[in-house]
Coordinates of C-alpha atoms in Angstrom, one line a residue:
Chain A
X255 CA -14.4 -13.0 -3.8
X256 CA -18.4 -13.0 -3.8
X257 CA -18.2 -11.6 -0.4
X258 CA -17.8 -8.1 -1.7
X259 CA -19.8 -8.2 -4.8
X260 CA -21.4 -4.6 -5.1
X261 CA -19.5 -3.2 -2.4
X262 CA -17.0 -0.6 -4.8
X263 CA -20.5 0.0 -6.3
X264 CA -21.9 1.6 -3.2
X265 CA -18.7 3.3 -2.1
X266 CA -18.7 4.8 -5.4
X267 CA -22.3 6.0 -5.1
X268 CA -21.5 7.5 -1.4
X269 CA -18.0 8.9 -2.8
X270 CA -19.7 10.4 -5.8
X271 CA -22.8 12.2 -3.9
X272 CA -19.6 13.9 -1.7
X273 CA -18.3 15.0 -4.7
X274 CA -21.5 16.6 -5.7
X275 CA -21.3 18.1 -2.6
X276 CA -18.0 20.7 -3.3
X277 CA -17.3 20.2 0.2
X278 CA -14.4 18.5 2.3
X279 CA -17.5 19.0 5.6
X280 CA -17.5 16.4 7.6
X281 CA -20.6 17.1 8.3
X282 CA -21.5 16.6 4.4
X283 CA -20.0 13.1 5.0
X284 CA -21.9 11.2 7.6
X285 CA -25.3 13.4 5.8
X286 CA -25.0 11.1 2.6
X287 CA -23.8 8.1 5.7
X288 CA -26.9 8.4 7.2
X289 CA -28.4 8.5 3.8
X290 CA -27.2 5.6 2.2
X291 CA -27.5 4.0 6.1
X292 CA -23.8 2.5 5.1
X293 CA -23.8 1.0 8.4
X294 CA -25.5 -1.7 7.5
X295 CA -23.9 -2.9 4.9
X296 CA -21.9 -5.0 7.4
X297 CA -26.2 -7.0 8.3
X298 CA -26.6 -10.2 7.5
X299 CA -26.2 -13.1 8.8
X300 CA -22.4 -14.2 8.2
X301 CA -20.3 -16.5 9.8
X302 CA -17.5 -15.2 12.2
X303 CA -14.7 -16.2 9.8
X304 CA -16.8 -14.5 6.8
X305 CA -17.3 -11.0 8.6
X306 CA -13.5 -10.2 9.5
X307 CA -13.0 -11.2 6.2
X308 CA -15.7 -9.2 4.6
X309 CA -14.2 -6.1 6.9
X310 CA -10.9 -6.8 6.2
X311 CA -11.6 -6.6 2.4
X312 CA -14.0 -4.0 3.2
X313 CA -11.0 -1.5 4.5
X314 CA -9.0 -2.4 1.8
X315 CA -10.9 -1.5 -0.4
X316 CA -12.1 2.0 0.9
X317 CA -8.2 2.4 2.3
X318 CA -7.5 2.7 -1.9
X319 CA -9.3 6.1 -1.8
X320 CA -7.3 7.3 0.4
X321 CA -4.3 7.3 -1.8
X322 CA -3.5 8.9 -5.1
X323 CA -4.2 9.3 -8.1
X324 CA -7.1 10.1 -6.0
X325 CA -7.9 13.6 -6.3
X326 CA -7.7 15.7 -2.8
X327 CA -11.4 15.9 -2.1
X328 CA -12.0 12.3 -2.7
X329 CA -9.2 11.2 -0.6
X330 CA -10.5 12.6 2.2
X331 CA -13.8 10.8 1.6
X332 CA -11.9 8.1 1.3
X333 CA -10.6 9.4 5.0
X334 CA -14.3 9.5 6.6
X335 CA -14.7 6.2 4.5
X336 CA -12.4 4.5 6.4
X337 CA -13.4 5.9 10.2
X338 CA -16.4 5.3 9.3
X339 CA -16.3 1.7 8.6
X340 CA -13.6 1.1 11.2
X341 CA -16.4 3.1 13.8
X342 CA -19.4 0.7 12.3
X343 CA -17.7 -2.4 12.1
X344 CA -19.9 -5.5 13.7
X345 CA -16.2 -7.6 14.8
X346 CA -15.3 -7.6 17.6
X347 CA -12.4 -7.1 18.4
X348 CA -11.8 -4.3 15.9
X349 CA -10.5 -5.4 12.4
X350 CA -7.8 -3.1 11.8
X351 CA -6.0 -0.7 8.6
X352 CA -3.5 -1.9 7.4
X353 CA -1.1 1.0 6.1
X354 CA 2.0 0.0 4.0
X355 CA 5.3 1.7 4.5
X356 CA 5.4 2.8 1.2
X357 CA 2.2 4.6 1.3
X358 CA 2.7 6.7 4.8
X359 CA 4.3 9.6 2.9
X360 CA 1.5 10.0 0.5
X361 CA -1.0 10.2 4.2
X362 CA 2.2 12.4 5.9
X363 CA 2.2 14.9 2.7
X364 CA -1.7 14.7 3.2
X365 CA -1.7 15.9 6.4
X366 CA 0.6 18.9 5.7
X367 CA -2.2 19.6 3.3
X368 CA -5.3 19.3 5.5
X369 CA -3.4 21.5 8.4
X370 CA -2.6 24.4 5.1
X371 CA -6.0 24.3 4.1
X372 CA -7.5 24.3 8.3
X373 CA -10.1 21.1 7.4
X374 CA -10.0 20.9 11.7
X375 CA -12.6 17.7 11.1
X376 CA -10.4 15.9 8.2
X377 CA -7.3 16.6 11.2
X378 CA -9.9 15.4 14.2
X379 CA -10.8 12.2 12.3
X380 CA -7.2 10.8 11.1
X381 CA -5.2 11.3 14.6
X382 CA -8.9 9.9 16.3
X383 CA -8.3 6.6 14.1
X384 CA -4.1 7.1 15.1
X385 CA -5.0 7.3 18.6
X386 CA -7.3 4.1 18.2
X387 CA -4.9 1.9 16.9
X388 CA -6.7 1.4 14.0
X389 CA -4.1 1.3 11.4
X390 CA -1.8 -2.0 11.1
X391 CA 1.9 -0.8 10.2
X392 CA 2.5 -3.4 7.2
X393 CA 5.2 -4.3 4.9
X394 CA 2.8 -4.1 1.7
X395 CA -0.8 -3.4 1.7
X396 CA -2.2 -7.4 1.1
X397 CA -1.3 -10.4 2.7
X398 CA 0.8 -11.7 -0.2
X399 CA 0.5 -15.7 -0.7
X400 CA 3.2 -15.8 -4.4
X401 CA -1.1 -16.4 -5.7
X402 CA 1.0 -16.4 -10.2
X403 CA -2.4 -17.9 -10.9
X404 CA -4.1 -14.1 -10.3
X405 CA -6.8 -12.4 -12.6
X406 CA -7.3 -8.5 -12.9
X407 CA -9.9 -8.0 -10.2
X408 CA -12.4 -5.7 -11.3
X409 CA -12.1 -4.0 -8.1
X410 CA -8.5 -2.5 -9.0
X411 CA -9.8 -0.1 -12.3
X412 CA -9.6 3.9 -11.0
X413 CA -13.1 5.7 -11.5
X414 CA -12.3 8.4 -14.3
X415 CA -14.4 10.9 -12.1
X416 CA -13.0 10.5 -9.1
X417 CA -9.0 11.0 -10.4
X418 CA -6.9 13.9 -10.2
X419 CA -7.4 16.3 -12.6
X420 CA -3.7 15.7 -14.3
X421 CA -1.9 19.0 -15.3
X422 CA -0.7 19.4 -18.8
X423 CA 1.0 22.1 -18.1
X424 CA 3.9 20.9 -16.1
X425 CA 2.9 17.6 -18.2
X426 CA 4.2 20.3 -21.2
X427 CA 7.4 22.0 -19.5
X428 CA 8.7 19.4 -18.0
X429 CA 11.7 19.4 -15.9
X430 CA 13.6 17.9 -18.8
X431 CA 11.7 20.2 -21.9
X432 CA 13.3 23.2 -19.7
X433 CA 16.8 22.1 -20.0
X434 CA 16.6 20.9 -23.4
X435 CA 15.2 24.4 -24.3
X436 CA 18.3 26.3 -22.3
X437 CA 20.6 24.1 -23.8
X438 CA 19.6 25.1 -27.2
X439 CA 18.6 28.8 -26.9
X440 CA 22.1 28.6 -25.7
X441 CA 23.7 27.6 -28.8
X442 CA 21.4 29.4 -30.6
X443 CA 22.6 32.3 -29.1
X444 CA 26.2 31.7 -29.7
X445 CA 25.7 30.8 -33.1
X446 CA 24.5 34.3 -33.6
X447 CA 27.3 35.3 -32.0
X448 CA 29.4 33.8 -34.0
X449 CA 28.4 34.6 -37.3
X450 CA 27.5 38.0 -36.7
X451 CA 29.9 41.1 -37.7
X452 CA 30.6 42.0 -35.0
X453 CA 31.3 39.7 -32.6
X454 CA 30.3 41.1 -28.9
X455 CA 26.8 42.0 -30.0
X456 CA 24.2 40.5 -32.1
X457 CA 23.1 42.0 -35.6
X458 CA 19.9 43.8 -35.4
X459 CA 18.7 41.6 -38.3
X460 CA 19.1 37.6 -36.6
X461 CA 17.7 39.0 -33.3
X462 CA 13.9 37.0 -34.1
X463 CA 13.2 36.0 -30.9
X464 CA 12.7 37.1 -27.8
X465 CA 15.7 37.1 -25.4
X466 CA 14.8 35.4 -22.0
X467 CA 12.2 33.5 -23.8
X468 CA 12.8 30.1 -21.4
X469 CA 13.0 32.3 -18.4
X470 CA 9.7 33.9 -19.5
X471 CA 8.0 30.0 -19.7
X472 CA 9.6 28.9 -16.6
X473 CA 7.6 32.2 -14.2
X474 CA 4.5 31.6 -16.4
X475 CA 4.9 27.4 -15.8
X476 CA 5.3 28.4 -11.9
X477 CA 3.1 31.0 -11.2
X478 CA 0.4 28.5 -13.7
X479 CA 0.7 25.3 -10.2
X480 CA 1.0 27.8 -7.9
X481 CA -2.3 29.5 -8.9
X482 CA -3.6 25.9 -9.2
X483 CA -2.3 24.6 -5.5
X484 CA -4.1 27.2 -4.8
X485 CA -7.1 26.8 -6.2
X486 CA -7.5 23.7 -4.6
X487 CA -6.7 24.8 -1.2
X488 CA -10.2 27.2 -1.6
X489 CA -13.4 24.7 -1.1
X490 CA -16.3 25.8 1.5
X491 CA -14.4 26.5 4.6
X492 CA -15.2 25.5 8.1
X493 CA -18.9 27.1 8.4
X494 CA -20.4 26.1 5.1
X495 CA -19.9 30.2 3.0
X496 CA -18.5 29.7 0.0
X497 CA -15.6 31.0 -1.2
X498 CA -15.5 34.3 0.9
X499 CA -14.3 38.2 0.0
X500 CA -10.3 38.0 0.2
X501 CA -10.6 34.5 -2.3
X502 CA -12.2 36.4 -4.7
X503 CA -9.3 38.5 -5.9
X504 CA -6.8 35.0 -6.6
X505 CA -9.9 33.5 -8.5
X506 CA -9.6 36.7 -10.1
X507 CA -5.7 37.3 -10.2
X508 CA -5.8 32.5 -12.0
X509 CA -7.9 34.0 -14.6
X510 CA -5.9 36.4 -15.1
X511 CA -2.9 35.0 -14.9
X512 CA -4.4 31.8 -17.3
X513 CA -5.2 35.2 -19.5
X514 CA -1.5 36.3 -20.3
X515 CA -0.5 32.7 -20.3
X516 CA -2.5 32.0 -23.3
X517 CA -1.3 35.1 -24.6
X518 CA 1.8 34.8 -24.2
X519 CA 2.1 31.0 -25.6
X520 CA 0.2 32.0 -28.9
X521 CA 2.8 34.9 -29.2
X522 CA 6.0 32.5 -28.7
X523 CA 4.6 30.2 -30.9
X524 CA 3.0 30.5 -33.8
X525 CA 7.0 31.4 -35.0
X526 CA 9.5 28.5 -35.5
X527 CA 12.7 28.2 -33.6
X528 CA 15.1 27.9 -35.9
X529 CA 17.5 25.0 -35.1
X530 CA 20.9 25.0 -34.3
X531 CA 23.2 24.1 -37.3
X532 CA 23.7 20.4 -36.2
X533 CA 20.7 19.8 -36.4
X534 CA 19.8 21.6 -39.4
X535 CA 18.7 18.9 -41.6
X536 CA 15.9 18.5 -39.3
X537 CA 13.8 21.6 -39.5
X538 CA 10.6 22.7 -37.5
X539 CA 7.4 22.8 -39.5
X540 CA 4.5 24.1 -37.1
X541 CA 1.4 22.5 -38.3
X542 CA -1.6 23.7 -37.9
X543 CA -3.9 21.7 -38.0
X544 CA -4.7 20.4 -33.6
X545 CA -4.0 17.2 -33.3
X546 CA -4.4 14.6 -30.0
X547 CA -1.9 12.1 -30.8
X548 CA 1.0 11.2 -28.1
X549 CA 4.4 12.5 -29.0
X550 CA 5.7 11.0 -31.7
X551 CA 9.4 12.1 -30.9
X552 CA 9.2 8.0 -29.2
X553 CA 9.0 7.0 -32.9
X554 CA 10.5 7.4 -35.7
X555 CA 9.5 9.5 -38.4
X556 CA 11.1 8.7 -41.7
X557 CA 10.3 12.3 -43.0
X558 CA 12.4 13.8 -40.4
X559 CA 10.1 16.9 -39.6
X560 CA 8.7 17.5 -36.4
X561 CA 5.9 18.3 -36.2
X562 CA 4.4 21.4 -33.1
X563 CA 2.0 20.3 -31.3
X564 CA -1.8 22.0 -30.7
X565 CA -1.2 23.2 -27.0
X566 CA 1.9 25.2 -28.1
X567 CA 4.5 23.1 -27.0
X568 CA 8.6 23.7 -27.5
X569 CA 9.3 21.7 -30.6
X570 CA 9.5 18.2 -29.4
X571 CA 13.6 17.5 -31.1
X572 CA 14.1 13.7 -31.4
X573 CA 17.7 12.8 -29.0
X574 CA 20.3 10.7 -31.7
Chain B
X1464 CA 31.4 -21.0 4.4
X1465 CA 28.7 -19.4 6.9
X1466 CA 27.9 -15.8 6.2
X1467 CA 24.7 -15.3 7.5
X1468 CA 22.1 -12.8 5.2
X1469 CA 24.0 -9.3 5.2
X1470 CA 25.6 -10.6 1.7
X1471 CA 22.2 -11.5 -0.1
X1472 CA 21.4 -8.6 1.3
X1473 CA 23.6 -5.8 0.1
X1474 CA 21.5 -3.5 -1.3
X1475 CA 19.0 -2.8 1.1
X1476 CA 21.1 -2.0 4.2
X1477 CA 22.2 0.9 3.1
X1478 CA 21.8 4.9 3.9
X1479 CA 19.3 5.2 1.3
X1480 CA 16.7 2.0 2.7
X1481 CA 13.5 2.7 0.6
X1482 CA 9.6 1.2 1.6
X1483 CA 9.6 -2.7 0.6
X1484 CA 7.8 -3.0 -2.5
X1485 CA 6.9 -5.3 -5.3
X1486 CA 8.6 -7.6 -7.0
X1487 CA 6.2 -9.1 -9.1
X1488 CA 2.7 -6.7 -8.7
X1489 CA 1.1 -9.2 -6.3
X1490 CA 3.0 -11.6 -6.5
X1491 CA 5.9 -11.2 -3.8
X1492 CA 8.0 -8.2 -2.7
X1493 CA 12.3 -8.0 -3.2
X1494 CA 13.8 -8.9 -0.3
X1495 CA 14.9 -6.6 2.5
X1496 CA 15.4 -6.4 5.8
X1497 CA 13.4 -6.9 8.8
X1498 CA 15.3 -5.4 11.2
X1499 CA 15.5 -2.6 9.4
X1500 CA 11.8 -2.8 8.6
X1501 CA 10.9 -2.3 11.5
X1502 CA 13.7 0.1 12.5
X1503 CA 12.3 2.7 10.1
X1504 CA 8.5 2.6 10.7
X1505 CA 9.2 3.2 14.9
X1506 CA 11.5 6.1 13.0
X1507 CA 8.3 7.6 11.5
X1508 CA 6.0 7.0 13.9
X1509 CA 8.0 8.3 16.4
X1510 CA 7.6 12.4 15.1
X1511 CA 3.5 11.8 14.9
X1512 CA 2.5 8.8 18.2
X1513 CA 4.1 8.2 21.1
X1514 CA 4.6 4.3 21.1
X1515 CA 4.1 3.6 24.9
X1516 CA -0.2 5.2 24.4
X1517 CA -1.9 1.9 26.0
X1518 CA -4.7 3.4 28.0
X1519 CA -8.1 3.2 26.0
X1520 CA -10.4 5.5 28.3
X1521 CA -12.0 8.4 26.7
X1522 CA -10.2 10.2 28.5
X1523 CA -7.2 9.7 28.1
X1524 CA -7.8 10.0 24.5
X1525 CA -9.8 13.5 24.8
X1526 CA -5.7 14.4 26.4
X1527 CA -3.8 13.5 23.4
X1528 CA -6.3 15.6 21.5
X1529 CA -5.8 18.6 22.9
X1530 CA -2.8 18.6 23.7
X1531 CA -2.6 18.0 19.5
X1532 CA -0.8 21.0 17.6
X1533 CA -2.5 21.4 14.8
X1534 CA -6.2 21.3 16.6
X1535 CA -7.6 24.7 18.1
X1536 CA -8.0 23.8 21.8
X1537 CA -11.3 25.3 21.9
X1538 CA -12.1 23.4 18.7
X1539 CA -11.8 19.8 20.3
X1540 CA -15.8 19.9 22.0
X1541 CA -17.5 20.6 18.7
X1542 CA -15.4 18.2 16.9
X1543 CA -15.9 15.7 19.1
X1544 CA -19.6 16.3 18.5
X1545 CA -19.7 16.9 15.0
X1546 CA -17.2 14.1 14.3
X1547 CA -18.2 11.9 17.1
X1548 CA -19.0 7.9 16.5
X1549 CA -23.2 8.8 17.4
X1550 CA -23.1 11.0 13.4
X1551 CA -22.6 7.3 11.4
X1552 CA -25.9 5.3 13.4
X1553 CA -28.4 4.7 11.1
X1554 CA -30.3 4.0 13.2
X1555 CA -32.7 5.0 16.1
X1556 CA -32.8 1.5 18.1
X1557 CA -30.2 -0.7 18.8
X1558 CA -30.8 -3.1 15.5
X1559 CA -30.5 -6.3 14.6
X1560 CA -27.7 -7.2 12.7
X1561 CA -28.1 -10.5 11.6
X1562 CA -31.3 -8.8 9.7
X1563 CA -31.0 -7.4 6.7
X1564 CA -33.6 -4.2 5.8
X1565 CA -36.4 -4.7 3.5
X1566 CA -35.6 -1.0 1.9
X1567 CA -32.0 -1.0 1.4
X1568 CA -30.4 0.5 -1.8
X1569 CA -27.5 -0.5 -1.0
X1570 CA -26.1 -3.0 -4.2
X1571 CA -23.6 -5.5 -1.0
X1572 CA -26.8 -6.2 0.8
X1573 CA -28.7 -7.3 -1.9
X1574 CA -26.8 -9.7 -3.5
X1575 CA -26.1 -10.2 0.0
X1576 CA -30.1 -11.3 0.6
X1577 CA -30.2 -13.1 -2.7
X1578 CA -26.8 -15.2 -1.7
X1579 CA -28.8 -16.2 2.0
X1580 CA -32.6 -17.0 0.7
X1581 CA -30.6 -19.6 -2.3
X1582 CA -28.7 -20.7 0.3
X1583 CA -32.5 -21.4 3.0
X1584 CA -34.1 -22.8 -0.2
X1585 CA -31.9 -25.6 -1.1
X1586 CA -30.3 -25.8 2.5
X1587 CA -27.0 -25.7 1.6
X1588 CA -23.7 -23.9 3.1
X1589 CA -21.1 -22.7 1.9
X1590 CA -17.6 -24.7 2.8
X1591 CA -16.0 -22.5 4.9
X1592 CA -12.1 -23.6 5.2
X1593 CA -11.3 -25.5 8.5
X1594 CA -8.0 -24.2 9.2
X1595 CA -9.4 -20.3 9.1
X1596 CA -12.5 -21.6 11.9
X1597 CA -9.4 -23.2 14.4
X1598 CA -7.0 -19.7 13.1
X1599 CA -10.1 -18.0 13.8
X1600 CA -10.7 -19.9 17.7
X1601 CA -7.2 -19.6 18.5
X1602 CA -6.7 -16.1 18.2
X1603 CA -9.6 -15.7 20.4
X1604 CA -8.8 -17.4 22.7
X1605 CA -5.6 -14.4 24.2
X1606 CA -8.1 -12.2 23.3
X1607 CA -8.9 -9.2 26.5
X1608 CA -6.9 -11.3 28.4
X1609 CA -3.2 -10.6 30.5
X1610 CA -0.7 -13.5 30.8
X1611 CA 0.2 -13.9 34.4
X1612 CA 3.6 -13.6 34.1
X1613 CA 4.8 -10.4 33.1
X1614 CA 7.6 -11.4 31.7
X1615 CA 4.5 -12.9 29.0
X1616 CA 4.4 -9.5 27.5
X1617 CA 5.7 -8.6 24.4
X1618 CA 6.8 -4.9 24.6
X1619 CA 5.2 -3.0 21.9
X1620 CA 6.9 -1.6 18.9
X1621 CA 8.0 -5.2 18.3
X1622 CA 8.3 -6.4 14.0
X1623 CA 5.6 -9.4 13.8
X1624 CA 5.6 -11.9 10.4
X1625 CA 3.0 -13.7 9.3
X1626 CA 4.4 -17.3 8.3
X1627 CA 1.9 -19.6 6.8
X1628 CA 3.9 -23.7 6.2
X1629 CA 2.2 -25.5 4.1
X1630 CA 2.1 -29.7 3.6
X1631 CA 4.5 -30.9 1.6
X1632 CA 3.1 -30.8 -2.2
X1633 CA 1.0 -33.9 -3.1
X1634 CA 0.1 -32.6 -6.1
X1635 CA -3.1 -34.9 -7.4
X1636 CA -4.7 -34.2 -3.6
X1637 CA -3.3 -30.6 -2.9
X1638 CA -4.9 -28.5 -5.7
X1639 CA -5.9 -25.6 -2.7
X1640 CA -3.1 -24.5 -1.5
X1641 CA -4.2 -23.4 1.5
X1642 CA -1.7 -23.8 4.8
X1643 CA -2.1 -26.5 7.0
X1644 CA -0.4 -23.7 9.9
X1645 CA -0.4 -19.6 10.3
X1646 CA 2.3 -18.6 12.3
X1647 CA 3.0 -15.5 13.7
X1648 CA 6.6 -14.8 15.4
X1649 CA 8.3 -12.0 16.7
X1650 CA 11.0 -10.0 15.4
X1651 CA 13.3 -10.9 18.1
X1652 CA 12.4 -14.7 18.2
X1653 CA 15.4 -16.5 16.6
X1654 CA 14.8 -19.0 13.3
X1655 CA 14.9 -22.0 15.6
X1656 CA 11.8 -21.4 18.1
X1657 CA 9.9 -21.4 14.9
X1658 CA 11.6 -24.6 13.6
X1659 CA 10.2 -25.8 17.2
X1660 CA 6.8 -25.0 16.8
X1661 CA 6.1 -26.7 13.5
X1662 CA 4.5 -29.1 13.7
X1663 CA 4.3 -32.0 11.1
X1664 CA 2.6 -35.6 10.9
X1665 CA 6.2 -37.3 9.8
X1666 CA 8.0 -36.2 12.9
X1667 CA 5.7 -38.5 15.1
X1668 CA 7.0 -41.2 12.9
X1669 CA 7.6 -44.9 14.7
X1670 CA 10.4 -46.9 13.1
X1671 CA 11.0 -50.2 13.4
X1672 CA 9.3 -53.8 13.6
X1673 CA 6.7 -53.7 16.6
X1674 CA 4.9 -56.8 15.6
X1675 CA 6.0 -59.2 18.7
X1676 CA 5.2 -56.7 21.2
X1677 CA 2.4 -54.8 20.1
X1678 CA 1.1 -53.1 22.9
X1679 CA 4.3 -51.9 23.7
X1680 CA 4.7 -47.6 24.1
X1681 CA 7.2 -47.3 22.5
X1682 CA 10.0 -45.2 23.2
X1683 CA 11.0 -42.3 20.5
X1684 CA 9.1 -41.1 17.8
X1685 CA 10.6 -39.8 15.1
X1686 CA 11.2 -36.2 16.2
X1687 CA 13.5 -37.0 18.6
X1688 CA 15.6 -39.4 16.6
X1689 CA 16.2 -36.7 13.9
X1690 CA 16.3 -33.4 14.9
X1691 CA 18.9 -32.5 12.0
X1692 CA 16.8 -29.3 9.9
X1693 CA 17.4 -26.3 8.1
X1694 CA 15.4 -23.3 6.8
X1695 CA 16.6 -22.2 2.7
X1696 CA 15.9 -18.3 2.8
X1697 CA 17.5 -16.6 0.2
X1698 CA 20.2 -18.9 -1.2
X1699 CA 21.0 -19.1 2.8
X1700 CA 20.7 -22.6 4.4
X1701 CA 20.1 -22.4 7.8
X1702 CA 20.7 -24.9 9.8
X1703 CA 19.8 -26.5 13.3
X1704 CA 22.9 -27.7 15.0
X1705 CA 22.0 -27.1 18.3
X1706 CA 22.3 -30.8 19.9
X1707 CA 24.8 -33.1 18.6
X1708 CA 23.6 -36.0 16.8
X1709 CA 22.3 -33.3 14.0
X1710 CA 23.8 -33.3 10.7
X1711 CA 23.9 -31.0 8.0
X1712 CA 21.4 -32.1 5.6
X1713 CA 22.0 -29.4 3.2
X1714 CA 25.9 -30.3 2.7
X1715 CA 24.5 -32.6 0.1
X1716 CA 22.6 -29.3 -2.5
X1717 CA 25.3 -27.3 -1.8
X1718 CA 27.8 -29.5 -3.3
X1719 CA 26.3 -30.7 -6.2
X1720 CA 25.2 -27.7 -6.9
X1721 CA 28.8 -26.0 -6.8
X1722 CA 30.2 -29.5 -8.6
X1723 CA 29.3 -29.0 -12.1
X1724 CA 28.1 -25.3 -13.9
X1725 CA 24.9 -25.8 -12.8
X1726 CA 23.6 -22.5 -13.4
X1727 CA 22.7 -22.0 -9.4
X1728 CA 24.5 -19.5 -7.4
X1729 CA 26.6 -19.5 -5.2
X1730 CA 25.0 -21.7 -1.9
X1731 CA 25.8 -20.8 1.7
X1732 CA 25.6 -22.5 5.1
X1733 CA 25.0 -21.1 8.2
X1734 CA 23.0 -22.3 11.5
X1735 CA 19.8 -21.1 12.7
X1736 CA 20.3 -20.7 16.3
X1737 CA 22.5 -18.0 15.6
X1738 CA 19.6 -15.8 13.9
X1739 CA 16.5 -13.8 14.7
X1740 CA 14.4 -12.9 11.7
X1741 CA 15.2 -9.1 12.4
X1742 CA 17.9 -10.5 11.0
X1743 CA 17.1 -12.1 8.2
X1744 CA 16.6 -10.4 4.1
X1745 CA 13.4 -11.5 2.7
X1746 CA 10.9 -11.5 0.5
X1747 CA 7.1 -10.8 1.7
X1748 CA 5.2 -13.8 -0.3
X1749 CA 8.1 -15.4 -2.4
X1750 CA 8.3 -19.5 -1.2
X1751 CA 11.0 -19.8 0.8
X1752 CA 11.8 -24.6 2.4
X1753 CA 11.5 -25.6 5.6
X1754 CA 13.1 -29.7 5.9
X1755 CA 13.4 -31.3 8.7
X1756 CA 13.7 -35.6 9.2
X1757 CA 16.4 -36.0 5.6
X1758 CA 13.2 -35.2 2.9
X1759 CA 10.1 -34.3 4.7
X1760 CA 9.9 -30.9 2.7
X1761 CA 7.3 -27.5 3.6
X1762 CA 7.0 -24.5 1.9
X1763 CA 7.0 -21.5 3.5
X1764 CA 5.5 -18.4 2.9
X1765 CA 5.7 -15.0 5.1
X1766 CA 2.6 -13.3 3.9
X1767 CA 3.2 -9.8 5.7
X1768 CA 4.9 -7.7 8.1
X1769 CA 3.5 -5.7 10.3
X1770 CA 4.2 -3.2 13.3
X1771 CA 2.2 -3.9 16.4
X1772 CA 1.7 -1.1 18.9
X1773 CA -0.1 -3.1 21.0
X1774 CA 1.4 -5.0 23.6
X1775 CA 0.6 -9.3 23.2
X1776 CA 0.4 -11.7 25.0
X1777 CA 3.2 -13.4 24.5
X1778 CA 0.8 -16.7 24.1
X1779 CA -0.2 -15.7 20.3
X1780 CA 3.0 -16.4 19.0
X1781 CA 2.1 -19.3 17.3
X1782 CA -1.7 -20.1 15.8
X1783 CA -3.2 -23.1 14.0

């Protein structure tokens, strides 16, 4: 659509400047808006039909920034952008913003985050849009006309700079991995009991790993997640003063936790866990070099050896 | 054999109802029940907004925000100043919106400027779609006006479907698949109302021999003589049986499909006048069929389903 050529560039320029302020305050956003003179984006001799089409596409493009996978700051930037576009549009009666049902949950979760972090200006902006009836509550984000010949539009690409930083720890230590770990751990303990001389007590020589290794791992992963969430809420507060006094210990605690995490990881993952007898033909071999490949557990490995990954993930066993 | 939409839609009409989602991304959605969709949105919105709010004055809006639990009362004034619409103004005096500012940084405006200059140089204008102009004009007619009869008001919270009716396809001519009509239909309206609103030139045909009396006004047009019609949605034929002379046009098709193992699922027949759009299970963006006059077939695509919280004058129930 040649009407919206260059629109994505302009929006991303605005959002990039907003991201660089490292703030979520509306004042910062509106300062950048005024500086870039974004309300002039509607100017120019477009006929009535074209200006409606342009406004509709601009609102649709802007609303994409309000949903995942963008980071929290960019999402608030998207919300402010929607507010700006909706109020400065030239169409009378105003063209509305389409809100699909499947995205409403994300809006509610964003609202909750805003309320928890007390970003009152963002809450005000959202409530004002809702009370102005700026939304059309629809089934799908765009009009669908069974256009099978659709080409991949360049506007669909997600800007990597704005993407939510992925949480690698929770990716590794996912619930499935933890479950598998617990199973294997229990199996291992059971094996040890079976082969030890005294049936009730384990042989001292067989205690090669920490007893509560799995539950410790779970706790650490949870704490990390919580720390990360707290960090997200600690963006500059209302009066523009950077992180206040009582927030600093939280940050220090955070980095301390990260250190502890790294230590524990290096301690436990540098020794390979012995596999259970059912998988004895697939022993674990630790690889010392860092590799960045995708988990090869998905591909069949003819040499039937599993290799531990760089980030010290627990040895990943293939399901037979 | 009369079974309505309930069979086709057994997956969606359950307790764990999910939001409509794509079957083929950007092409069409999976089938879902329109009434359930409306109900789901209304439930979600009741917690946030009051559906009856119709006032557009500043005072009422402010009162709503003061009553907003997540914003402290003393902050509302300040927020209105900081986040008000005036912060989006980029120029001091009222600008001429037709003129693109010379010193603009925005890529969109630069491209638009070039297009306008090229257009003026070559005295060429882009061909705007006629249907879109008509649609816009028709919509503008009802803006800001209230119907004299209060019964004609559409209550807020109704589901509105946008239906595109296409011409019977003539492959060599109609390469661009622009809709012939675009209509807005309410969820509570019956299928027969849509059937009555679709006007096709084949309905105006006059059959017979008139060469001896060419000036005599003919008494009947085809619309009065051949009143049968059907819609085909999701494996079910909805026949118009309101008048005694209406015939079941779908009988032939159903018998043909049943006769040999042709690979088609079981088709059903039902009466058009018994169903409203809220009862239907349909896919958004998927082509369906409307057939009248025996062999005049139109494709119908429902491009959008939305919930409207604003009261509509009933006259807006269809547009060209």
